[in-house]
XYZ file of C-alpha atoms in Angstrom:
332
model
C 0.000 0.000 0.000
C 1.234 3.455 -0.815
C 2.519 5.500 2.070
C 2.381 9.286 2.124
C 5.956 10.499 2.582
C 6.515 14.238 2.744
C 9.805 14.187 0.859
C 8.246 12.120 -1.926
C 5.533 14.754 -2.373
C 8.265 17.421 -2.381
C 10.123 15.506 -5.095
C 6.897 15.338 -7.122
C 6.465 19.068 -6.580
C 9.927 19.750 -7.960
C 9.294 17.299 -10.786
C 6.051 18.964 -11.873
C 7.698 22.395 -11.838
C 10.380 21.045 -14.172
C 7.737 19.362 -16.326
C 5.804 22.609 -16.721
C 9.040 24.490 -17.441
C 9.811 21.968 -20.191
C 6.602 23.034 -21.970
C 7.384 26.763 -21.923
C 9.003 28.860 -24.648
C 12.460 28.251 -23.159
C 12.760 24.654 -21.904
C 16.560 24.886 -22.055
C 16.450 26.208 -18.466
C 15.883 22.700 -17.156
C 18.497 20.928 -19.297
C 20.554 19.614 -16.319
C 17.449 17.740 -15.140
C 16.371 16.489 -18.562
C 17.189 12.860 -17.811
C 15.106 12.488 -14.648
C 12.339 15.089 -14.327
C 9.803 12.590 -15.751
C 11.336 9.277 -14.545
C 11.355 10.603 -10.963
C 7.571 10.139 -10.874
C 7.972 6.477 -11.824
C 10.796 6.058 -9.305
C 8.693 7.608 -6.529
C 5.724 5.418 -7.420
C 7.876 2.328 -7.113
C 9.435 3.669 -3.917
C 6.012 3.775 -2.257
C 4.425 0.735 -3.961
C 5.426 -2.730 -2.866
C 2.246 -4.276 -1.467
C 1.653 -7.788 -2.815
C -0.910 -8.854 -0.212
C -3.578 -8.566 -2.898
C -3.590 -10.047 -6.368
C -1.734 -8.575 -9.323
C -5.078 -8.005 -11.045
C -6.482 -6.027 -8.109
C -3.315 -3.977 -7.696
C -3.173 -3.095 -11.377
C -6.902 -2.361 -11.610
C -6.662 0.059 -8.685
C -3.904 2.073 -10.341
C -5.480 1.936 -13.789
C -8.809 3.299 -12.551
C -7.130 6.110 -10.584
C -5.188 7.167 -13.682
C -7.779 6.672 -16.420
C -10.630 8.522 -14.718
C -8.731 11.849 -14.614
C -7.320 11.105 -18.071
C -10.807 10.926 -19.565
C -12.157 13.828 -17.511
C -9.402 16.293 -18.355
C -9.310 15.275 -22.013
C -13.043 15.917 -22.308
C -12.597 19.231 -20.506
C -9.848 20.335 -22.901
C -11.766 19.209 -25.982
C -14.643 21.392 -24.806
C -12.347 24.285 -23.942
C -10.541 24.274 -27.305
C -13.811 23.368 -29.038
C -12.192 20.739 -31.241
C -14.336 17.676 -31.891
C -12.390 16.502 -34.927
C -11.621 12.840 -35.522
C -7.932 13.682 -35.159
C -8.466 15.118 -31.674
C -10.592 12.151 -30.589
C -8.140 9.649 -32.097
C -5.348 11.435 -30.215
C -7.142 10.807 -26.919
C -7.586 7.117 -27.786
C -4.043 6.628 -29.103
C -2.605 8.766 -26.275
C 0.652 9.818 -27.891
C 1.985 13.263 -28.740
C 2.526 12.271 -32.349
C 2.450 9.227 -34.573
C 5.959 9.380 -36.025
C 9.253 9.835 -34.129
C 10.938 13.205 -34.473
C 13.199 13.457 -37.502
C 11.677 10.523 -39.370
C 8.819 12.199 -41.214
C 8.398 15.694 -42.727
C 5.091 15.844 -40.864
C 5.298 14.163 -37.464
C 1.482 14.150 -37.400
C 0.542 15.553 -34.025
C -2.197 13.634 -32.244
C -2.566 15.608 -29.019
C -3.925 18.820 -30.521
C -6.222 20.177 -27.785
C -3.602 21.136 -25.204
C -3.541 17.617 -23.794
C -0.058 16.516 -24.834
C 1.318 16.164 -21.267
C -1.318 13.493 -20.647
C 0.628 10.777 -22.470
C 2.167 10.354 -19.028
C -1.011 8.937 -17.476
C -1.559 6.132 -19.973
C 2.170 5.380 -19.972
C 1.916 5.030 -16.199
C -0.977 2.572 -16.600
C 1.070 0.305 -18.878
C 4.120 0.748 -16.669
C 2.251 -0.401 -13.571
C 1.250 -3.617 -15.324
C 4.846 -4.326 -16.358
C 6.110 -3.307 -12.917
C 3.816 -5.732 -11.128
C 4.916 -8.527 -13.434
C 8.390 -8.046 -11.940
C 7.160 -7.641 -8.361
C 4.998 -10.761 -8.398
C 7.722 -12.795 -10.106
C 10.710 -11.368 -8.243
C 12.608 -14.649 -8.359
C 12.960 -14.038 -12.082
C 13.562 -10.280 -11.747
C 16.901 -10.226 -13.564
C 15.534 -12.197 -16.508
C 12.463 -9.966 -16.757
C 14.517 -6.764 -16.507
C 16.909 -8.041 -19.178
C 13.932 -8.863 -21.387
C 12.508 -5.373 -20.829
C 15.806 -3.798 -21.871
C 15.967 -5.918 -25.020
C 12.368 -5.017 -25.899
C 13.104 -1.319 -25.314
C 16.136 -1.458 -27.622
C 14.163 -3.280 -30.312
C 11.244 -0.869 -30.130
C 13.588 2.096 -30.443
C 13.794 1.377 -34.186
C 10.058 1.177 -34.836
C 8.797 3.527 -37.587
C 5.940 4.801 -35.399
C 5.383 5.609 -31.750
C 3.153 2.988 -30.162
C -0.128 3.843 -28.417
C -0.131 4.421 -24.669
C 3.694 4.653 -24.745
C 4.023 0.874 -24.870
C 7.481 1.292 -26.406
C 8.811 3.320 -23.450
C 6.802 1.723 -20.626
C 9.161 -1.284 -20.416
C 12.040 1.040 -19.510
C 9.922 3.003 -17.043
C 8.876 -0.265 -15.388
C 12.558 -0.836 -14.613
C 12.788 2.670 -13.141
C 9.668 2.040 -11.065
C 10.997 -1.288 -9.818
C 14.321 0.370 -9.024
C 12.417 2.670 -6.663
C 11.070 -0.356 -4.803
C 14.472 -2.069 -4.691
C 16.167 1.120 -3.507
C 13.822 1.469 -0.563
C 14.236 -2.188 0.390
C 18.037 -2.031 0.238
C 18.535 1.492 1.571
C 15.617 1.942 3.988
C 17.379 4.669 5.966
C 18.771 6.645 3.046
C 16.265 9.474 3.491
C 15.488 8.994 7.189
C 17.635 12.015 8.108
C 18.118 15.383 6.470
C 21.861 14.778 6.244
C 22.484 13.032 2.895
C 23.425 9.356 3.155
C 26.972 8.427 2.022
C 25.596 6.879 -1.175
C 24.344 10.279 -2.366
C 27.775 11.844 -2.856
C 29.135 9.291 -5.377
C 25.793 9.460 -7.210
C 26.375 13.176 -7.786
C 29.672 12.338 -9.497
C 28.035 9.590 -11.561
C 25.242 11.889 -12.715
C 27.659 14.652 -13.715
C 29.628 12.127 -15.756
C 26.439 10.950 -17.458
C 25.118 14.459 -18.160
C 27.065 14.958 -21.452
C 25.271 11.882 -22.831
C 21.839 13.292 -22.025
C 21.233 15.592 -24.991
C 18.052 15.239 -27.055
C 16.097 13.359 -24.416
C 12.316 13.309 -24.649
C 10.573 10.279 -23.215
C 7.213 11.241 -24.719
C 8.598 10.710 -28.241
C 11.042 7.890 -27.448
C 14.279 9.903 -27.446
C 16.870 8.514 -25.024
C 19.893 10.654 -25.806
C 23.110 8.749 -26.509
C 21.738 5.337 -25.545
C 19.063 3.547 -23.556
C 21.597 2.454 -20.917
C 23.065 5.906 -20.259
C 19.552 7.312 -20.097
C 18.466 4.636 -17.608
C 21.489 5.240 -15.387
C 21.013 9.006 -15.493
C 17.291 8.634 -14.775
C 17.959 6.470 -11.721
C 20.816 8.506 -10.246
C 19.025 11.784 -10.940
C 15.835 10.518 -9.304
C 17.680 9.485 -6.137
C 19.430 12.857 -6.005
C 16.171 14.761 -6.405
C 14.549 12.759 -3.597
C 17.617 13.357 -1.400
C 17.409 17.088 -2.114
C 13.692 16.966 -1.315
C 14.505 15.411 2.063
C 16.762 18.395 2.802
C 13.830 20.722 2.134
C 11.366 18.812 4.304
C 9.813 20.830 7.160
C 10.967 24.124 5.647
C 8.563 26.708 4.200
C 9.780 25.929 0.679
C 9.485 22.218 1.350
C 5.910 22.508 2.624
C 4.968 24.614 -0.408
C 6.468 22.059 -2.785
C 4.744 19.294 -0.852
C 1.340 20.870 -1.539
C 2.226 21.275 -5.214
C 3.380 17.665 -5.423
C 0.143 16.470 -3.861
C -1.717 18.104 -6.768
C 0.806 17.239 -9.490
C -1.598 15.026 -11.444
C -4.075 17.850 -12.059
C -1.264 20.267 -12.899
C 0.090 17.757 -15.431
C -3.297 17.515 -17.108
C -4.439 21.146 -17.168
C -1.214 23.143 -17.500
C -1.359 23.993 -21.222
C -4.240 26.518 -21.170
C -2.512 28.361 -18.329
C 0.790 28.347 -20.240
C -0.933 29.829 -23.285
C -2.563 32.553 -21.180
C 0.766 33.296 -19.508
C 2.509 33.587 -22.868
C -0.039 36.182 -23.970
C 0.372 38.039 -20.676
C 4.168 38.045 -20.994
C 3.792 39.649 -24.398
C 2.615 42.868 -22.720
C 5.794 43.218 -20.660
C 8.144 45.851 -22.150
C 11.183 44.009 -23.471
C 13.011 46.715 -25.414
C 15.903 46.665 -22.946
C 16.114 42.864 -22.887
C 17.910 40.565 -25.269
C 15.948 37.908 -27.123
C 17.230 35.216 -24.782
C 16.388 37.263 -21.678
C 12.873 37.804 -23.004
C 12.458 34.069 -23.497
C 13.725 33.367 -19.980
C 11.355 35.899 -18.408
C 8.455 34.519 -20.442
C 9.305 30.936 -19.420
C 9.426 31.906 -15.736
C 6.063 33.687 -15.967
C 4.579 30.703 -17.778
C 5.879 28.297 -15.156
C 4.544 30.342 -12.239
C 1.110 30.757 -13.810
C 1.018 27.162 -15.043
C 1.761 25.786 -11.576
C -0.459 28.263 -9.734
C -3.389 27.844 -12.118
C -3.225 24.060 -12.059
C -2.856 24.006 -8.269
C -5.849 26.285 -7.675
C -7.937 24.339 -10.180
C -7.050 21.124 -8.359
C -8.049 22.649 -5.012
C -11.366 23.646 -6.545
C -12.011 20.101 -7.751
C -11.066 18.602 -4.386
C -13.396 20.935 -2.475
C -16.395 18.940 -3.659
C -16.214 15.418 -2.244
C -18.432 13.964 -4.976
C -16.306 15.454 -7.742
C -13.135 14.401 -5.951
C -14.342 10.815 -5.682
C -15.605 10.744 -9.268
C -12.307 11.957 -10.746
C -9.500 10.936 -8.414
C -10.625 7.812 -6.552
């Protein structure tokens, strides 16, 4: 059963801020975190999910329902907001992928998420990932064989001419990241018990810095792993641990408590951020920028977008959670 850990919510809060920043006009600001700002959510899910007292079917069904209900709700909301009832928009919701073709393989990548719902590939990817994760958990005696198989499948799918629905082609790798979260907690149960970083954290900083040069052109949503699947996996795991360790340092501070609240509402922010980012971009256009360089203007715009995207999504989530019926219908 999942346990509510403050530093995990803080890590999710930091992760969602980076995710929103990645969708602004200047995503280059979060380049050092490119390898782990999405995988950290999978790592944290595995870190807090290890209950096998119920069946695999029941465990998977519980997660799938909690992810697919908000997926359908927010997609319908965005279709209504953008007033796009085209077959392409509806097919995009069903296929649940940003585009059909990988970047750089087709003149027209054929966007599928066209109603401001492109961050929501994450939810269906998480559904598939949970299924693959539980296959490892419930067959842990064969964990190394299953993980090896997942890596082989990931490498083979990397060459596919299209991106598969529901991120099936990347979910195998994320299942390894999720399982790594579970294994890390079992083997290092006291790593985050104190604010002082555990000894393992320091060498991980060195490892991540060495891996960083191999982390260009990473975008999990369109199956881009940088230099290789292995370097991406290692960077995703080390970066996730470091972010959680940093989150533990922030726990009980004002910043930490603020990030904890944001992390608690990260799912809604993921789903509804795009309209707020578009509004923020329009708002930033009214700011005098004659004295700023083009890059400075982009940075200021990205910061404004991130603040409004996070704030808007957070307040919208609070509004939804105020009504117990709506909260139960969407999130439980």
